Amino acid sequence: MAESLADYEPLARDVLPAAVYDFVAGGSGLEQTVGLNRAAFFAITLTPRILTGLAKPNPSWMVLGTRWELPIAVAPMAYQKLLHPEGELHLAAAASRAGIPYTISTLSSVPLEKIAGVAPSWFQLYWLRDRRVVTSLVERAVDAGCGALMVTVDVPVMGRRLRDIRNQFALPPDIAPENLVDKVTEAHDAVPGVSAVAAHTASVFEPAVSWRDLEWLRSLCPIPLVIKGILDPRDARRAVEIGADGVVVSNHGGRQLDGAIASIDALGPVVDAVGKDCVVLLDSGVRSGLDVLKAVASGASGVLVGRPLLWALAVDAVDEALALLGREVRDAMLLAGCADLAAVRELSVGRATWPIWS
């Protein structure tokens, strides 16, 4: 049994093909931002309150019209059948049992309708060259009962992920982006010096997306709209102005612009820019229940958790991992003297002096 979420990564590495492990673990370039995300969380300190008479904290939260058990959602992550035969269905069902939302990726290896059928879900949208497909995906997500549309805006082109390039990473024949019907062959064709997955996204993703496109999407989308991939407070404010219900402060887990600011470092200015006008979520670097508490204390409404749950998926331990994460959140709240998330947001947040050891 794992004692922390970090325990799942070495277990997964032992059972996964090396190229699949690298596909999940890797970032772009020299992976500076992957490291910055963790270092920034390590640097955050919290000042606990004492003698609060607290015995059982309540970490539930209300977001986008629904109350959940924890201030956590499963991040959108592609091709989960690479890690488990049931892929997205297995992780989504575990999320449902844990009382947290599951975010379906455009590039899921199971059709979105099947995933939405097993768990309360949000749908993550990549902007595609064919606007008819974009429209179709939005309509399918709405018809499937997804509670929100999360459009990712930080991938005009896939970051240069050197591990995948060196591995000539390609999808196996039995795994495909099941929500898309055209141009999937590139993702399966191993070519020296090329990531086949990156080649596929280059053929179907639209690089020249603008705020005007987001305004069109807002007019099309009848469910809450969340914009994922925001780091600059000016962009966050613009998102509010075009009618977004939420933003995700995210550097894509360090997989896009290498050297980008750590998401948790970008959070405060974004929260200040939007005030109470929209929900502010955070991802990239969350590895424990304590990290969840640090993010909420720093102003986030909640967080998205990604890689640690994929490692747990690879060793068939997602229920255990989510239970562990929930226990860590509750323990951290109890130790900090916080009865609920409102109390967490009142904690004093500081920064440790360097060096920071990880």
Coordinates of C-alpha atoms in Angstrom, one line a residue:
M1 CA 0.0 0.0 0.0
A2 CA 1.3 3.4 -0.9
E3 CA 1.9 6.0 1.9
S4 CA 1.9 9.0 -0.4
L5 CA 1.0 9.8 -4.0
A6 CA 4.7 10.0 -4.8
D7 CA 4.9 6.2 -4.1
Y8 CA 3.0 5.4 -7.3
E9 CA 5.5 6.8 -9.8
P10 CA 8.3 4.2 -9.1
L11 CA 5.7 1.4 -9.0
A12 CA 4.3 2.5 -12.4
R13 CA 7.8 2.9 -13.9
D14 CA 8.5 -0.8 -13.0
V15 CA 5.5 -2.0 -15.1
L16 CA 5.2 0.5 -18.0
P17 CA 7.1 0.4 -21.3
A18 CA 9.9 3.0 -21.0
A19 CA 8.4 5.1 -23.8
V20 CA 5.0 5.3 -22.1
Y21 CA 6.5 6.2 -18.8
D22 CA 8.4 9.0 -20.6
F23 CA 5.3 10.2 -22.4
V24 CA 3.6 10.8 -19.1
A25 CA 6.5 12.0 -17.0
G26 CA 8.2 14.2 -19.6
G27 CA 7.9 17.9 -20.0
S28 CA 9.1 20.2 -22.9
G29 CA 12.6 21.2 -23.6
L30 CA 15.0 20.8 -20.6
E31 CA 11.9 20.3 -18.3
Q32 CA 12.7 23.5 -16.4
T33 CA 9.1 24.3 -15.8
V34 CA 8.4 20.7 -14.5
G35 CA 11.0 21.4 -11.8
L36 CA 9.8 24.9 -11.2
N37 CA 6.2 23.7 -10.5
R38 CA 7.5 21.4 -7.7
A39 CA 10.0 23.9 -6.3
A40 CA 7.3 26.6 -6.1
F41 CA 5.0 24.3 -4.0
F42 CA 7.9 23.4 -1.7
A43 CA 8.6 27.1 -1.1
I44 CA 5.1 27.8 0.2
T45 CA 4.6 27.9 3.9
L46 CA 1.4 28.0 5.9
T47 CA 0.9 29.3 9.4
P48 CA -1.5 27.0 11.2
R49 CA -4.2 28.1 13.7
I50 CA -4.5 26.4 17.0
L51 CA -7.1 25.6 19.7
T52 CA -10.0 25.8 17.2
G53 CA -12.0 23.0 18.8
L54 CA -11.9 21.2 15.5
A55 CA -12.4 17.4 15.2
K56 CA -13.6 16.8 11.7
P57 CA -12.9 19.2 8.9
N58 CA -15.2 19.6 5.9
P59 CA -13.3 19.9 2.6
S60 CA -16.3 19.9 0.3
W61 CA -16.7 22.7 -2.3
M62 CA -19.3 24.1 -4.6
V63 CA -18.1 24.8 -8.1
L64 CA -19.9 25.4 -11.4
G65 CA -23.2 24.6 -9.8
T66 CA -22.3 21.3 -8.1
R67 CA -21.1 20.4 -4.7
W68 CA -18.2 17.9 -4.5
E69 CA -16.5 16.0 -1.7
L70 CA -13.0 17.5 -2.2
P71 CA -11.6 20.7 -3.9
I72 CA -10.1 18.4 -6.6
A73 CA -10.9 17.4 -10.1
V74 CA -9.2 14.8 -12.3
A75 CA -7.2 16.8 -14.9
P76 CA -7.8 16.1 -18.6
M77 CA -5.2 13.6 -19.8
A78 CA -4.9 11.8 -23.1
Y79 CA -4.8 8.2 -24.1
Q80 CA -5.3 6.6 -20.7
K81 CA -5.5 3.1 -22.2
L82 CA -1.7 3.4 -22.5
L83 CA -1.7 2.8 -18.7
H84 CA -4.7 0.5 -18.1
P85 CA -6.9 -1.8 -20.3
E86 CA -10.0 0.2 -19.4
G87 CA -8.3 3.5 -19.5
E88 CA -10.5 6.5 -18.9
L89 CA -13.4 4.4 -17.8
H90 CA -11.4 3.0 -14.8
L91 CA -10.2 6.4 -13.6
A92 CA -13.5 8.1 -14.2
A93 CA -15.4 5.5 -12.2
A94 CA -13.0 5.9 -9.3
A95 CA -13.4 9.7 -9.4
S96 CA -17.2 9.2 -9.2
R97 CA -16.8 7.0 -6.1
A98 CA -14.5 9.6 -4.6
G99 CA -17.1 12.4 -5.2
I100 CA -14.9 14.5 -7.5
P101 CA -15.4 15.5 -11.2
Y102 CA -13.6 13.8 -14.0
T103 CA -12.4 15.9 -16.9
I104 CA -12.6 14.1 -20.3
S105 CA -9.9 14.9 -22.8
T106 CA -10.5 15.6 -26.4
L107 CA -7.8 13.0 -27.0
S108 CA -9.3 10.3 -24.8
S109 CA -8.9 6.7 -25.8
V110 CA -12.5 6.0 -25.0
P111 CA -15.5 7.9 -26.6
L112 CA -16.6 10.8 -24.4
E113 CA -20.2 9.5 -24.2
K114 CA -19.0 6.2 -22.6
I115 CA -16.9 8.1 -20.0
A116 CA -19.7 10.5 -19.2
G117 CA -21.9 7.5 -18.7
V118 CA -19.9 6.3 -15.7
A119 CA -19.0 9.5 -13.9
P120 CA -20.1 13.2 -13.5
S121 CA -17.8 14.8 -16.0
W122 CA -16.5 18.0 -17.5
F123 CA -15.2 18.0 -21.1
Q124 CA -11.9 19.4 -22.2
L125 CA -11.8 20.9 -25.7
Y126 CA -8.7 21.4 -27.9
W127 CA -9.3 23.9 -30.7
L128 CA -9.2 22.0 -34.0
R129 CA -8.7 23.3 -37.5
D130 CA -12.1 22.1 -38.6
R131 CA -14.6 24.2 -36.8
R132 CA -17.4 21.8 -37.6
V133 CA -15.6 19.2 -35.5
V134 CA -15.3 21.7 -32.7
T135 CA -19.1 22.4 -32.9
S136 CA -19.8 18.7 -32.9
L137 CA -17.6 18.0 -29.9
V138 CA -19.4 20.8 -27.9
E139 CA -22.8 19.4 -28.9
R140 CA -21.7 15.8 -28.0
A141 CA -20.4 17.0 -24.6
V142 CA -23.7 18.8 -23.8
D143 CA -25.8 15.9 -25.0
A144 CA -23.7 13.5 -22.8
G145 CA -24.5 15.6 -19.8
C146 CA -21.1 17.1 -19.1
G147 CA -21.3 19.8 -16.5
A148 CA -18.8 22.2 -18.0
L149 CA -16.7 22.8 -21.1
M150 CA -13.0 23.4 -20.4
V151 CA -11.2 24.8 -23.5
T152 CA -7.4 24.5 -23.4
V153 CA -5.7 27.5 -25.0
D154 CA -2.0 27.0 -24.4
V155 CA -1.3 24.5 -27.2
P156 CA -1.0 26.4 -30.5
V157 CA 1.6 23.7 -31.1
M158 CA 2.7 20.9 -28.9
G159 CA 5.7 21.7 -26.8
R160 CA 9.0 20.1 -27.9
R161 CA 9.0 17.1 -25.7
L162 CA 12.4 15.6 -26.1
R163 CA 11.7 12.3 -24.4
D164 CA 9.0 11.5 -27.0
I165 CA 11.2 12.7 -29.9
R166 CA 14.1 10.5 -28.8
N167 CA 11.8 7.6 -28.2
Q168 CA 10.1 8.1 -31.6
F169 CA 6.9 7.8 -29.6
A170 CA 3.8 6.6 -31.4
L171 CA 0.5 5.1 -30.3
P172 CA 0.1 1.4 -30.5
P173 CA -2.4 0.2 -33.2
D174 CA -5.2 -0.5 -30.7
I175 CA -5.2 3.0 -29.1
A176 CA -6.6 6.1 -30.9
P177 CA -8.2 9.5 -30.1
E178 CA -11.7 8.0 -30.1
N179 CA -13.5 11.4 -30.2
L180 CA -11.9 12.3 -33.6
V181 CA -12.6 10.4 -36.8
D182 CA -10.1 11.9 -39.3
K183 CA -6.3 12.1 -39.6
V184 CA -5.5 9.6 -36.8
T185 CA -2.8 7.7 -38.8
E186 CA -0.1 10.1 -37.9
A187 CA -0.3 9.2 -34.3
H188 CA 0.6 5.6 -35.0
D189 CA 3.5 6.1 -37.4
A190 CA 6.9 5.9 -35.8
V191 CA 9.4 8.2 -37.6
P192 CA 13.0 8.8 -36.6
G193 CA 13.4 12.1 -34.9
V194 CA 9.7 12.7 -34.6
S195 CA 7.0 12.3 -31.9
A196 CA 4.1 10.8 -33.8
V197 CA 1.6 12.2 -31.3
A198 CA 3.0 15.7 -31.9
A199 CA 2.8 15.2 -35.6
H200 CA -0.9 14.2 -35.2
T201 CA -1.7 17.2 -33.1
A202 CA 0.0 19.5 -35.6
S203 CA -2.3 18.2 -38.3
V204 CA -5.5 18.7 -36.4
F205 CA -4.9 21.5 -33.9
E206 CA -5.6 25.1 -35.0
P207 CA -2.5 27.3 -34.0
A208 CA -4.0 30.7 -34.7
V209 CA -6.8 30.8 -32.0
S210 CA -7.9 34.3 -30.8
W211 CA -10.2 35.9 -28.3
R212 CA -12.7 36.2 -31.1
D213 CA -12.8 32.4 -31.4
L214 CA -13.5 32.2 -27.7
E215 CA -16.3 34.7 -28.0
W216 CA -17.9 32.5 -30.7
L217 CA -17.4 29.4 -28.4
R218 CA -19.1 31.2 -25.6
S219 CA -22.1 32.0 -27.8
L220 CA -22.3 28.3 -28.8
C221 CA -21.8 26.7 -25.4
P222 CA -24.9 26.5 -23.1
I223 CA -23.0 25.0 -20.1
P224 CA -20.3 26.7 -17.9
L225 CA -17.2 27.6 -19.9
V226 CA -13.8 27.3 -18.3
I227 CA -10.6 28.5 -20.0
K228 CA -7.5 26.4 -19.2
G229 CA -3.9 27.6 -19.7
I230 CA -3.9 31.1 -18.3
L231 CA -0.9 32.5 -16.5
D232 CA -1.1 36.2 -17.1
P233 CA -3.6 38.3 -15.1
R234 CA -4.4 40.3 -18.2
D235 CA -5.6 37.2 -20.0
A236 CA -7.6 36.2 -17.0
R237 CA -9.4 39.5 -17.0
R238 CA -10.1 39.2 -20.7
A239 CA -11.5 35.7 -20.1
V240 CA -14.0 37.2 -17.6
E241 CA -14.9 39.9 -20.1
I242 CA -15.9 37.4 -22.8
G243 CA -18.1 35.5 -20.4
A244 CA -16.0 32.7 -19.0
D245 CA -17.3 31.1 -15.9
G246 CA -13.8 30.0 -14.8
V247 CA -10.2 29.9 -15.6
V248 CA -7.5 27.3 -14.9
V249 CA -4.1 28.7 -14.0
S250 CA -1.9 26.1 -15.7
N251 CA 1.4 25.7 -17.6
H252 CA 0.2 22.3 -18.9
G253 CA 2.3 20.4 -16.3
G254 CA 5.5 21.9 -17.8
R255 CA 4.7 20.3 -21.2
Q256 CA 4.4 23.5 -23.3
L257 CA 6.6 26.6 -23.0
D258 CA 9.7 25.5 -21.1
G259 CA 10.7 28.2 -18.7
A260 CA 7.2 29.3 -18.1
I261 CA 6.3 30.6 -14.7
A262 CA 5.2 27.9 -12.1
S263 CA 1.4 27.8 -12.0
I264 CA 1.3 28.4 -8.2
D265 CA 3.4 31.5 -8.7
A266 CA 1.0 32.9 -11.3
L267 CA -2.0 32.2 -9.1
G268 CA -2.1 35.2 -6.9
P269 CA -2.1 37.9 -9.6
V270 CA -4.8 36.0 -11.5
V271 CA -7.0 35.8 -8.5
D272 CA -6.5 39.5 -7.9
A273 CA -7.4 40.3 -11.5
V274 CA -10.7 38.4 -11.6
G275 CA -11.8 38.9 -8.0
K276 CA -15.0 37.0 -7.4
D277 CA -16.1 37.3 -11.1
C278 CA -15.2 33.7 -11.9
V279 CA -13.9 30.4 -10.5
V280 CA -10.1 30.1 -10.4
L281 CA -8.7 26.6 -10.6
L282 CA -5.1 25.5 -10.7
D283 CA -3.1 22.6 -12.0
S284 CA 0.6 21.7 -12.6
G285 CA 2.7 20.4 -9.7
V286 CA 0.0 19.2 -7.3
R287 CA 1.3 16.1 -5.7
S288 CA -0.3 15.8 -2.3
G289 CA -3.2 16.9 -0.1
L290 CA -0.9 19.5 1.4
D291 CA -0.3 20.9 -2.0
V292 CA -4.1 21.1 -2.4
L293 CA -4.3 23.1 0.8
K294 CA -1.5 25.4 -0.3
A295 CA -3.2 26.1 -3.5
V296 CA -6.6 26.9 -1.9
A297 CA -4.8 29.1 0.8
S298 CA -3.1 30.9 -2.1
G299 CA -6.5 31.8 -3.7
A300 CA -7.5 28.8 -5.8
S301 CA -11.1 27.6 -5.7
G302 CA -9.8 24.1 -6.3
V303 CA -7.2 22.1 -8.2
L304 CA -6.8 19.6 -11.0
V305 CA -4.6 16.6 -10.3
G306 CA -3.0 14.8 -13.2
R307 CA 0.2 12.6 -13.3
P308 CA -0.1 11.1 -9.9
L309 CA -3.4 9.5 -10.8
L310 CA -2.0 8.2 -14.1
W311 CA 0.8 6.4 -12.1
A312 CA -1.9 5.0 -9.8
L313 CA -3.9 3.9 -12.8
A314 CA -0.9 2.0 -14.2
V315 CA -0.8 -0.2 -11.1
D316 CA -4.6 -0.5 -10.7
A317 CA -4.7 1.7 -7.5
V318 CA -6.8 4.7 -8.4
D319 CA -9.4 4.1 -5.6
E320 CA -6.6 3.8 -3.1
A321 CA -4.8 6.9 -4.5
L322 CA -7.9 9.1 -4.3
A323 CA -8.7 7.9 -0.8
L324 CA -5.2 8.7 0.2
L325 CA -5.4 12.1 -1.4
G326 CA -8.7 12.8 0.5
R327 CA -7.2 11.7 3.7
E328 CA -4.2 14.0 3.2
V329 CA -6.4 17.0 2.5
R330 CA -8.4 16.3 5.7
D331 CA -5.3 15.7 7.8
A332 CA -3.7 18.9 6.5
M333 CA -6.9 20.9 7.3
L334 CA -7.0 19.5 10.8
L335 CA -3.3 20.3 11.4
A336 CA -3.8 23.8 10.1
G337 CA -6.9 24.3 12.3
C338 CA -9.3 24.8 9.3
A339 CA -12.9 23.6 9.6
D340 CA -13.7 24.3 6.0
L341 CA -12.2 25.8 2.8
A342 CA -13.2 29.3 3.8
A343 CA -10.9 28.9 6.8
V344 CA -8.1 27.6 4.6
R345 CA -8.4 30.8 2.6
E346 CA -7.8 32.8 5.8
L347 CA -4.5 31.1 6.5
S348 CA -1.3 33.2 6.4
V349 CA 0.8 32.1 3.4
G350 CA 4.5 32.7 3.2
R351 CA 7.6 31.7 1.2
A352 CA 10.5 29.7 2.6
T353 CA 14.0 31.0 2.0
W354 CA 16.2 29.2 -0.5
P355 CA 17.6 26.6 -0.9
I356 CA 14.5 24.4 -1.1
W357 CA 15.1 20.6 -0.9
S358 CA 12.8 18.3 -2.7

